[in-house]
Coordinates of C-alpha atoms in Angstrom, one line a residue:
M232 CA 120.1 71.0 79.1
K233 CA 121.7 69.6 76.0
S234 CA 119.9 67.0 74.0
P235 CA 120.3 65.6 70.4
I236 CA 118.4 67.3 67.5
S237 CA 118.5 67.1 63.8
I238 CA 117.0 69.4 61.1
S239 CA 115.4 67.9 58.0
R240 CA 116.7 69.1 54.7
G241 CA 114.4 71.6 53.0
T242 CA 113.0 72.8 56.3
V243 CA 115.7 75.3 57.3
A244 CA 116.8 78.8 56.2
A245 CA 119.7 80.9 57.4
V246 CA 119.0 84.4 58.6
F247 CA 121.8 87.1 58.9
V248 CA 120.9 90.4 60.7
D249 CA 122.6 93.8 60.4
L250 CA 126.2 92.6 59.6
Q251 CA 127.0 96.1 58.4
E252 CA 130.2 98.2 58.2
E253 CA 129.1 100.7 60.8
H254 CA 129.7 98.0 63.4
R255 CA 133.4 97.9 62.7
Q256 CA 134.0 101.5 61.5
D257 CA 131.7 103.8 63.4
K258 CA 133.2 104.2 66.9
R259 CA 129.7 104.7 68.4
Y260 CA 128.5 101.3 67.3
L261 CA 131.5 99.0 67.4
V262 CA 130.7 95.4 68.2
E263 CA 133.2 93.6 70.4
G264 CA 134.9 90.8 68.6
F265 CA 133.2 91.7 65.3
G266 CA 136.0 90.1 63.3
D267 CA 135.5 86.7 65.0
I268 CA 131.8 87.0 64.5
L269 CA 132.2 87.7 60.8
A270 CA 134.5 84.7 60.5
N271 CA 131.9 82.5 62.1
V272 CA 129.2 83.9 59.9
Q273 CA 131.3 83.0 56.9
R274 CA 131.5 79.4 58.1
L275 CA 127.7 79.3 58.5
Q276 CA 127.2 80.8 55.1
E277 CA 129.6 78.3 53.5
A278 CA 127.8 75.4 55.2
A279 CA 124.4 76.8 54.2
R280 CA 125.4 77.2 50.5
R281 CA 127.1 73.8 50.5
N282 CA 123.9 72.2 51.7
F283 CA 121.5 74.2 49.5
V284 CA 120.0 76.1 52.5
P285 CA 118.5 79.4 51.5
L286 CA 120.2 82.5 52.9
Y287 CA 118.4 85.7 53.9
H288 CA 120.4 88.9 54.6
W289 CA 118.9 91.8 56.4
A290 CA 120.3 95.4 56.7
Y291 CA 119.0 98.0 59.0
I292 CA 118.5 101.3 57.0
V293 CA 116.7 104.3 58.5
D294 CA 114.7 106.8 56.4
L295 CA 113.8 109.5 58.9
A296 CA 110.7 110.4 56.8
K297 CA 109.3 107.0 57.7
A298 CA 111.0 106.5 61.1
R299 CA 109.3 105.6 64.4
P300 CA 108.4 108.4 66.8
F301 CA 111.3 109.6 69.0
H302 CA 113.9 108.2 66.7
P303 CA 117.4 109.5 67.8
V304 CA 119.0 112.0 65.4
D305 CA 122.5 113.6 65.2
A306 CA 123.2 117.3 65.4
D307 CA 123.1 117.4 61.6
G308 CA 119.6 116.1 61.6
K309 CA 120.4 112.6 60.2
S310 CA 119.6 109.4 61.9
A311 CA 122.0 108.6 64.8
F312 CA 122.5 105.2 63.3
S313 CA 122.0 103.4 60.0
D314 CA 121.0 106.5 58.0
K315 CA 119.9 105.7 54.5
D316 CA 122.6 108.0 53.1
D317 CA 125.5 106.6 55.1
P318 CA 127.7 104.2 53.1
L319 CA 128.5 102.3 56.4
T320 CA 125.0 100.7 56.1
A321 CA 126.5 98.4 53.5
I322 CA 126.7 94.7 54.5
C323 CA 130.3 93.7 55.1
A324 CA 131.8 92.4 51.9
E325 CA 133.0 89.0 53.4
V326 CA 129.4 88.1 54.5
A327 CA 127.4 89.9 51.8
P328 CA 124.7 88.1 49.8
A329 CA 126.0 86.0 46.9
A330 CA 124.2 86.1 43.5
G331 CA 120.7 84.9 43.8
E332 CA 120.5 85.2 47.6
T333 CA 117.8 87.4 49.3
R334 CA 118.8 90.8 50.6
L335 CA 116.2 92.7 52.6
V336 CA 116.0 96.1 54.3
K337 CA 114.4 96.5 57.7
T338 CA 113.4 99.8 59.3
E339 CA 113.0 98.5 62.9
A340 CA 114.8 96.1 65.2
S341 CA 113.1 92.9 64.1
A342 CA 113.7 91.3 60.7
F343 CA 110.0 90.3 60.9
G344 CA 108.6 93.6 61.9
G345 CA 107.1 94.2 58.5
G346 CA 107.1 92.9 54.9
S347 CA 106.4 89.5 53.5
A348 CA 109.5 87.5 54.5
A349 CA 107.8 85.4 57.1
G350 CA 105.0 84.4 54.7
D351 CA 107.6 83.6 52.0
L352 CA 109.5 81.4 54.3
K353 CA 106.4 79.5 55.4
A354 CA 105.4 79.1 51.8
R355 CA 108.8 77.4 51.1
G356 CA 108.1 74.9 53.9
I357 CA 110.7 76.5 56.3
E358 CA 110.3 75.4 59.9
W359 CA 113.8 76.2 61.3
L360 CA 115.7 79.5 61.2
V361 CA 119.4 79.6 61.9
I362 CA 119.9 83.1 63.2
A363 CA 123.1 85.1 63.5
G364 CA 124.0 88.8 63.6
V365 CA 124.1 91.9 65.8
W366 CA 123.3 93.5 68.3
T367 CA 122.2 90.5 70.4
E368 CA 120.1 92.3 73.0
A369 CA 118.4 94.5 70.3
C370 CA 117.9 93.3 66.8
I371 CA 118.7 89.7 67.4
D372 CA 116.4 89.6 70.4
A373 CA 113.6 91.2 68.5
T374 CA 114.0 88.9 65.5
V375 CA 114.2 85.7 67.5
R376 CA 111.1 86.6 69.6
D377 CA 109.1 87.5 66.5
A378 CA 110.2 84.3 64.7
V379 CA 109.1 82.2 67.6
A380 CA 105.8 84.0 67.8
L381 CA 105.3 83.3 64.1
G382 CA 105.8 79.6 64.7
F383 CA 109.4 79.1 63.6
R384 CA 111.9 77.0 65.5
V385 CA 115.1 79.1 66.0
L386 CA 118.6 77.9 66.2
L387 CA 120.5 80.8 67.8
V388 CA 124.2 80.6 67.0
K389 CA 125.7 82.3 70.0
D390 CA 129.3 82.9 68.8
A391 CA 128.0 84.3 65.4
C392 CA 126.2 87.1 67.3
G393 CA 127.5 90.0 69.3
S394 CA 127.0 93.4 70.9
A395 CA 129.0 96.3 72.3
S396 CA 130.4 94.2 75.1
A397 CA 130.6 90.5 76.1
A398 CA 128.3 91.2 79.1
M399 CA 125.6 92.7 76.9
H400 CA 125.9 89.8 74.5
Q401 CA 126.1 87.0 77.0
T402 CA 123.1 88.1 79.2
A403 CA 121.0 88.7 76.0
V404 CA 121.7 85.1 74.9
L405 CA 120.8 83.8 78.4
N406 CA 117.6 85.7 78.3
L407 CA 116.7 84.3 74.9
A408 CA 117.7 80.8 75.9
N409 CA 115.4 80.9 78.9
R410 CA 112.4 81.4 76.5
L411 CA 113.5 79.7 73.3
Y412 CA 110.7 77.3 73.2
G413 CA 110.9 74.8 70.3
G414 CA 114.4 76.0 69.4
A415 CA 118.0 75.6 70.5
V416 CA 121.3 77.4 71.2
A417 CA 124.4 76.2 69.5
N418 CA 127.9 77.3 68.6
T419 CA 129.1 77.7 65.0
V420 CA 130.7 74.3 64.7
D421 CA 127.5 72.5 65.8
A422 CA 125.3 74.7 63.7
C423 CA 127.3 73.9 60.6
R424 CA 126.9 70.2 61.4
L425 CA 123.2 70.6 61.8
L426 CA 123.0 72.4 58.4
S427 CA 124.8 69.4 57.0
G428 CA 122.2 67.0 58.3
D429 CA 124.0 65.6 61.3
T430 CA 122.4 64.9 64.7
V431 CA 124.0 67.1 67.3
S432 CA 123.5 67.6 71.1
V433 CA 122.6 71.3 71.7
W434 CA 121.1 73.3 74.5
Q435 CA 117.3 73.4 74.6
V436 CA 115.1 75.0 77.2
E437 CA 113.2 72.8 79.7
G438 CA 110.7 74.1 82.1
S439 CA 110.3 77.8 83.1
V440 CA 113.3 80.1 83.2
P441 CA 116.0 77.4 84.0
L442 CA 118.9 79.8 83.7
R443 CA 118.9 81.9 86.9
F444 CA 122.0 84.0 86.3
T445 CA 123.8 86.5 88.4
Y446 CA 126.6 89.0 87.7
E447 CA 129.0 86.3 89.1
N448 CA 127.8 83.2 87.1
A449 CA 126.5 84.6 83.8
A450 CA 129.7 84.1 81.8
G451 CA 129.9 80.5 83.1
L452 CA 126.3 79.7 82.2
Y453 CA 126.8 81.2 78.8
D454 CA 129.9 79.0 78.2
D455 CA 127.9 75.9 79.1
L456 CA 125.2 76.6 76.5

């Protein structure tokens, strides 16, 4: 259900995950509606910068010498996605880090799968993470779940995330919404208002798995979030 929340200044950071060129140029990894997602991310970034919210930008880059077991490879022996030598791993220019913003490399799905980022955020007094990026059912899902497990409240910005299809994206958001304890789901407009210090009514989970979706009703439930 939707209920009003506000986020105190100084307690929030904005997290952007895998907004890389391969998702609009590599036909194997195209994200549906990626242009609209990038436009919404730009709005979030502008709101964050305007309100002195720190921005963290992650890129997925694979070094096969350090990759997990069974990592997929192409016929040429390179990583099937996000290979360290592929120029398409670059973050898209329109949502790339500005001067002084944090750019991080991850080697697995979750932005919090390794490194010191979570500790650094805690040390800064960050309680809320506004999360956007791709793919919703993979790297966004893993990042959100790890963030919650680490004790952060997550504001998942549903229309600033995406995947290969609307169905993949929408069901992934519904799955996360069902278990987003302490956090909320919002659209870009409301997320920008929250970054500006407004009180906004957004969707928050109550009880155990309230969104019992089917093939027929998933899109409608997603629209209602």
